[in-house]
């Protein structure tokens, strides 16, 4: 997000990241540098089509540097307007049948670690672990139920699918989310291969050879919970 924008990239180079601390370079940043950094730190994250088509945002991109407090306020006003339109847009896609939306645990925790901290060593056997551990499975359940409640509040119905934070799953996760009404979860092919004990191969063009293994749903069953 930084390198394509000349002024933003210039400010990154001026920071001398890796060779100077923030305190060491702070005095070399003028008030105008800080103001330009404030604007670009938000402006760069707008959707590219908006930066091209929106009159206010496009004028700021074109200006590139020397921003004013008025410029910053205009950008923040547009940010609020864009953000306010996001949920109605997605709810419209849901209600029209164009898209199925998913949730993630409310504050984006790694559910397997909350359910059972020792699961970390199944992926990384030599990972250092805390000396003291606690049973945080109740927290994991709260993270899921709060996400379901928030979705129902904003979108008018219960969600059916979940992308667990970072795609992280463990044997404790499917029954936990199924009890909250979630019917399917999505993870990644590395976890799938570790679960199945298989390896996926691609040719020189990146085409998957065992596509039947990857491109299908998998059904998992646990006592009192299927998903």
mmCIF file of C-alpha atoms in Angstrom, residues 3-225:
data_model
loop_
_atom_site.group_PDB
_atom_site.id
_atom_site.type_symbol
_atom_site.label_atom_id
_atom_site.label_comp_id
_atom_site.label_asym_id
_atom_site.label_seq_id
_atom_site.Cartn_x
_atom_site.Cartn_y
_atom_site.Cartn_z
ATOM 1 C CA UNK A 3 5.403 1.800 -2.393
ATOM 2 C CA UNK A 4 2.961 2.723 -5.226
ATOM 3 C CA UNK A 5 2.382 6.173 -3.650
ATOM 4 C CA UNK A 6 5.437 8.442 -4.127
ATOM 5 C CA UNK A 7 4.960 10.627 -1.044
ATOM 6 C CA UNK A 8 3.991 7.714 1.208
ATOM 7 C CA UNK A 9 7.069 5.778 0.055
ATOM 8 C CA UNK A 10 9.257 8.847 0.564
ATOM 9 C CA UNK A 11 8.092 9.053 4.174
ATOM 10 C CA UNK A 12 8.827 5.362 4.712
ATOM 11 C CA UNK A 13 12.385 5.837 3.437
ATOM 12 C CA UNK A 14 12.785 8.858 5.681
ATOM 13 C CA UNK A 15 11.826 6.718 8.670
ATOM 14 C CA UNK A 16 15.013 4.633 8.041
ATOM 15 C CA UNK A 17 13.305 1.583 9.397
ATOM 16 C CA UNK A 18 15.755 -1.028 10.660
ATOM 17 C CA UNK A 19 18.649 1.378 11.076
ATOM 18 C CA UNK A 20 17.176 4.113 13.309
ATOM 19 C CA UNK A 21 14.644 4.108 16.111
ATOM 20 C CA UNK A 22 11.528 6.262 15.973
ATOM 21 C CA UNK A 23 13.004 8.536 18.649
ATOM 22 C CA UNK A 24 16.189 9.020 16.617
ATOM 23 C CA UNK A 25 14.366 10.162 13.486
ATOM 24 C CA UNK A 26 11.448 12.011 15.082
ATOM 25 C CA UNK A 27 13.097 15.435 14.879
ATOM 26 C CA UNK A 28 13.628 15.060 11.123
ATOM 27 C CA UNK A 29 9.875 14.847 10.482
ATOM 28 C CA UNK A 30 8.252 18.240 10.006
ATOM 29 C CA UNK A 31 4.622 18.994 10.888
ATOM 30 C CA UNK A 32 3.880 18.736 7.159
ATOM 31 C CA UNK A 33 5.511 15.303 7.039
ATOM 32 C CA UNK A 34 3.314 14.140 9.901
ATOM 33 C CA UNK A 35 0.187 15.565 8.290
ATOM 34 C CA UNK A 36 0.987 13.898 4.966
ATOM 35 C CA UNK A 37 1.609 10.636 6.814
ATOM 36 C CA UNK A 38 -1.718 10.919 8.626
ATOM 37 C CA UNK A 39 -3.580 11.360 5.357
ATOM 38 C CA UNK A 40 -1.764 8.632 3.438
ATOM 39 C CA UNK A 41 -2.045 6.129 6.292
ATOM 40 C CA UNK A 42 -5.815 6.127 5.733
ATOM 41 C CA UNK A 43 -6.099 7.224 2.106
ATOM 42 C CA UNK A 44 -4.039 4.296 0.806
ATOM 43 C CA UNK A 45 -6.544 1.787 2.203
ATOM 44 C CA UNK A 46 -9.575 2.971 0.234
ATOM 45 C CA UNK A 47 -10.724 0.646 -2.528
ATOM 46 C CA UNK A 48 -8.766 1.475 -5.730
ATOM 47 C CA UNK A 49 -11.938 2.135 -7.718
ATOM 48 C CA UNK A 50 -13.008 4.712 -5.144
ATOM 49 C CA UNK A 51 -9.633 6.407 -5.314
ATOM 50 C CA UNK A 52 -10.085 6.646 -9.063
ATOM 51 C CA UNK A 53 -13.757 7.609 -9.293
ATOM 52 C CA UNK A 54 -14.531 9.584 -6.121
ATOM 53 C CA UNK A 55 -13.928 13.287 -6.720
ATOM 54 C CA UNK A 56 -12.667 14.075 -3.208
ATOM 55 C CA UNK A 57 -10.413 11.050 -2.885
ATOM 56 C CA UNK A 58 -9.062 11.291 -6.415
ATOM 57 C CA UNK A 59 -8.097 14.924 -5.845
ATOM 58 C CA UNK A 60 -6.131 13.918 -2.746
ATOM 59 C CA UNK A 61 -4.339 11.110 -4.572
ATOM 60 C CA UNK A 62 -3.434 13.541 -7.348
ATOM 61 C CA UNK A 63 -2.239 16.131 -4.841
ATOM 62 C CA UNK A 64 0.048 13.513 -3.263
ATOM 63 C CA UNK A 65 1.667 15.814 -0.685
ATOM 64 C CA UNK A 66 1.263 19.117 1.115
ATOM 65 C CA UNK A 67 -2.066 18.108 2.604
ATOM 66 C CA UNK A 68 -3.979 20.471 4.883
ATOM 67 C CA UNK A 69 -6.162 19.845 7.910
ATOM 68 C CA UNK A 70 -9.127 20.532 5.620
ATOM 69 C CA UNK A 71 -7.917 17.799 3.289
ATOM 70 C CA UNK A 72 -7.686 15.395 6.226
ATOM 71 C CA UNK A 73 -11.204 16.244 7.415
ATOM 72 C CA UNK A 74 -12.600 15.762 3.891
ATOM 73 C CA UNK A 75 -10.944 12.353 3.651
ATOM 74 C CA UNK A 76 -12.242 11.282 7.079
ATOM 75 C CA UNK A 77 -15.759 12.416 6.129
ATOM 76 C CA UNK A 78 -15.605 10.195 3.061
ATOM 77 C CA UNK A 79 -14.232 7.334 5.165
ATOM 78 C CA UNK A 80 -17.243 7.530 7.504
ATOM 79 C CA UNK A 81 -19.643 7.607 4.553
ATOM 80 C CA UNK A 82 -17.998 4.617 2.884
ATOM 81 C CA UNK A 83 -17.909 2.592 6.098
ATOM 82 C CA UNK A 84 -21.559 3.379 6.811
ATOM 83 C CA UNK A 85 -22.512 1.888 3.441
ATOM 84 C CA UNK A 86 -20.670 -1.426 3.904
ATOM 85 C CA UNK A 87 -23.151 -3.359 6.052
ATOM 86 C CA UNK A 88 -26.214 -2.262 4.032
ATOM 87 C CA UNK A 89 -24.419 -3.282 0.833
ATOM 88 C CA UNK A 90 -23.591 -6.762 2.129
ATOM 89 C CA UNK A 91 -27.031 -7.217 3.640
ATOM 90 C CA UNK A 92 -28.489 -6.399 0.228
ATOM 91 C CA UNK A 93 -26.292 -9.041 -1.394
ATOM 92 C CA UNK A 94 -27.381 -11.559 1.227
ATOM 93 C CA UNK A 95 -31.085 -10.775 0.974
ATOM 94 C CA UNK A 96 -31.034 -10.913 -2.832
ATOM 95 C CA UNK A 97 -29.390 -14.337 -2.771
ATOM 96 C CA UNK A 98 -26.232 -13.113 -4.496
ATOM 97 C CA UNK A 99 -23.886 -13.994 -1.641
ATOM 98 C CA UNK A 100 -23.646 -16.036 1.519
ATOM 99 C CA UNK A 101 -21.829 -14.186 4.262
ATOM 100 C CA UNK A 102 -19.735 -15.794 6.984
ATOM 101 C CA UNK A 103 -18.589 -14.816 10.426
ATOM 102 C CA UNK A 104 -15.360 -15.151 12.376
ATOM 103 C CA UNK A 105 -15.035 -15.422 16.158
ATOM 104 C CA UNK A 106 -15.969 -12.042 17.637
ATOM 105 C CA UNK A 107 -12.557 -10.609 18.578
ATOM 106 C CA UNK A 108 -10.654 -12.798 16.083
ATOM 107 C CA UNK A 109 -9.031 -15.191 18.606
ATOM 108 C CA UNK A 110 -7.300 -18.414 17.601
ATOM 109 C CA UNK A 111 -9.983 -20.844 18.739
ATOM 110 C CA UNK A 112 -7.801 -23.986 19.073
ATOM 111 C CA UNK A 113 -5.549 -22.161 21.540
ATOM 112 C CA UNK A 114 -8.497 -21.071 23.647
ATOM 113 C CA UNK A 115 -9.984 -24.556 23.572
ATOM 114 C CA UNK A 116 -6.737 -26.356 24.403
ATOM 115 C CA UNK A 117 -3.432 -24.488 24.437
ATOM 116 C CA UNK A 118 -1.405 -27.665 23.901
ATOM 117 C CA UNK A 119 -2.834 -27.980 20.374
ATOM 118 C CA UNK A 120 -0.195 -25.462 19.273
ATOM 119 C CA UNK A 121 2.436 -28.183 19.356
ATOM 120 C CA UNK A 122 0.550 -30.331 16.867
ATOM 121 C CA UNK A 123 1.497 -27.794 14.211
ATOM 122 C CA UNK A 124 4.805 -26.683 15.768
ATOM 123 C CA UNK A 125 6.201 -29.483 17.966
ATOM 124 C CA UNK A 126 9.098 -27.398 19.328
ATOM 125 C CA UNK A 127 7.057 -24.292 20.068
ATOM 126 C CA UNK A 128 7.803 -22.826 23.525
ATOM 127 C CA UNK A 129 4.696 -22.938 25.700
ATOM 128 C CA UNK A 130 3.635 -20.827 28.678
ATOM 129 C CA UNK A 131 4.561 -22.261 32.057
ATOM 130 C CA UNK A 132 0.997 -21.768 33.287
ATOM 131 C CA UNK A 133 -2.041 -22.622 31.186
ATOM 132 C CA UNK A 134 -5.744 -22.256 31.812
ATOM 133 C CA UNK A 135 -8.924 -23.743 30.415
ATOM 134 C CA UNK A 136 -10.289 -20.985 28.178
ATOM 135 C CA UNK A 137 -12.881 -23.081 26.350
ATOM 136 C CA UNK A 138 -15.669 -20.963 27.872
ATOM 137 C CA UNK A 139 -14.018 -17.906 26.294
ATOM 138 C CA UNK A 140 -13.939 -19.677 22.942
ATOM 139 C CA UNK A 141 -17.653 -20.416 23.217
ATOM 140 C CA UNK A 142 -18.352 -16.775 24.074
ATOM 141 C CA UNK A 143 -16.339 -15.572 21.062
ATOM 142 C CA UNK A 144 -18.479 -17.739 18.769
ATOM 143 C CA UNK A 145 -21.849 -16.898 20.294
ATOM 144 C CA UNK A 146 -21.105 -13.176 20.316
ATOM 145 C CA UNK A 147 -20.190 -13.353 16.638
ATOM 146 C CA UNK A 148 -23.475 -15.129 15.873
ATOM 147 C CA UNK A 149 -25.427 -12.563 17.897
ATOM 148 C CA UNK A 150 -23.698 -9.650 16.153
ATOM 149 C CA UNK A 151 -24.409 -11.128 12.735
ATOM 150 C CA UNK A 152 -28.067 -11.581 13.593
ATOM 151 C CA UNK A 153 -28.238 -7.978 14.805
ATOM 152 C CA UNK A 154 -26.727 -6.489 11.651
ATOM 153 C CA UNK A 155 -27.988 -8.886 8.999
ATOM 154 C CA UNK A 156 -31.358 -10.008 10.321
ATOM 155 C CA UNK A 157 -30.718 -13.742 10.332
ATOM 156 C CA UNK A 158 -28.391 -16.345 11.805
ATOM 157 C CA UNK A 159 -25.175 -17.148 9.906
ATOM 158 C CA UNK A 160 -24.568 -20.631 8.523
ATOM 159 C CA UNK A 161 -20.841 -20.471 7.838
ATOM 160 C CA UNK A 162 -17.662 -19.439 9.622
ATOM 161 C CA UNK A 163 -14.067 -18.750 8.715
ATOM 162 C CA UNK A 164 -12.279 -19.426 12.010
ATOM 163 C CA UNK A 165 -9.622 -16.801 12.666
ATOM 164 C CA UNK A 166 -6.664 -17.499 10.340
ATOM 165 C CA UNK A 167 -8.399 -20.722 9.302
ATOM 166 C CA UNK A 168 -7.235 -22.352 12.541
ATOM 167 C CA UNK A 169 -9.114 -25.489 13.559
ATOM 168 C CA UNK A 170 -8.706 -28.421 15.933
ATOM 169 C CA UNK A 171 -10.917 -31.337 17.023
ATOM 170 C CA UNK A 172 -12.528 -29.074 19.622
ATOM 171 C CA UNK A 173 -13.657 -26.432 17.127
ATOM 172 C CA UNK A 174 -16.333 -28.193 14.966
ATOM 173 C CA UNK A 175 -18.566 -29.229 17.893
ATOM 174 C CA UNK A 176 -18.134 -25.811 19.468
ATOM 175 C CA UNK A 177 -19.312 -23.919 16.398
ATOM 176 C CA UNK A 178 -22.001 -26.491 15.542
ATOM 177 C CA UNK A 179 -23.594 -25.902 18.934
ATOM 178 C CA UNK A 180 -23.889 -22.227 17.963
ATOM 179 C CA UNK A 181 -25.790 -23.165 14.789
ATOM 180 C CA UNK A 182 -22.877 -22.959 12.349
ATOM 181 C CA UNK A 183 -23.225 -25.601 9.621
ATOM 182 C CA UNK A 184 -19.878 -25.238 7.844
ATOM 183 C CA UNK A 185 -16.393 -23.835 8.404
ATOM 184 C CA UNK A 186 -13.578 -23.048 5.974
ATOM 185 C CA UNK A 187 -9.873 -23.641 6.512
ATOM 186 C CA UNK A 188 -6.912 -24.213 4.151
ATOM 187 C CA UNK A 189 -5.375 -27.014 2.133
ATOM 188 C CA UNK A 190 -2.342 -27.432 4.405
ATOM 189 C CA UNK A 191 -4.601 -28.258 7.341
ATOM 190 C CA UNK A 192 -6.665 -30.540 5.100
ATOM 191 C CA UNK A 193 -3.540 -32.470 4.071
ATOM 192 C CA UNK A 194 -2.384 -32.821 7.667
ATOM 193 C CA UNK A 195 -5.839 -34.088 8.601
ATOM 194 C CA UNK A 196 -5.976 -36.603 5.745
ATOM 195 C CA UNK A 197 -2.295 -37.527 5.796
ATOM 196 C CA UNK A 198 -1.920 -36.689 2.112
ATOM 197 C CA UNK A 199 0.089 -34.410 -0.162
ATOM 198 C CA UNK A 200 -1.233 -32.244 -2.990
ATOM 199 C CA UNK A 201 0.867 -31.713 -6.116
ATOM 200 C CA UNK A 202 0.837 -29.027 -8.809
ATOM 201 C CA UNK A 203 2.342 -29.045 -12.269
ATOM 202 C CA UNK A 204 4.660 -26.376 -13.705
ATOM 203 C CA UNK A 205 1.668 -24.152 -14.386
ATOM 204 C CA UNK A 206 0.368 -24.397 -10.838
ATOM 205 C CA UNK A 207 -2.525 -26.668 -11.782
ATOM 206 C CA UNK A 208 -3.588 -28.968 -8.985
ATOM 207 C CA UNK A 209 -3.325 -32.658 -9.829
ATOM 208 C CA UNK A 210 -5.454 -34.043 -6.963
ATOM 209 C CA UNK A 211 -8.209 -31.489 -7.436
ATOM 210 C CA UNK A 212 -10.913 -33.935 -6.343
ATOM 211 C CA UNK A 213 -9.337 -34.051 -2.883
ATOM 212 C CA UNK A 214 -9.396 -30.305 -2.402
ATOM 213 C CA UNK A 215 -12.521 -29.170 -4.231
ATOM 214 C CA UNK A 216 -15.155 -30.913 -2.169
ATOM 215 C CA UNK A 217 -16.757 -30.467 1.238
ATOM 216 C CA UNK A 218 -15.867 -32.738 4.135
ATOM 217 C CA UNK A 219 -18.355 -33.908 6.738
ATOM 218 C CA UNK A 220 -17.207 -34.306 10.324
ATOM 219 C CA UNK A 221 -19.218 -35.888 13.107
ATOM 220 C CA UNK A 222 -18.888 -35.500 16.841
ATOM 221 C CA UNK A 223 -21.203 -36.494 19.697
ATOM 222 C CA UNK A 224 -24.277 -34.255 19.522
ATOM 223 C CA UNK A 225 -22.738 -32.091 16.783
#
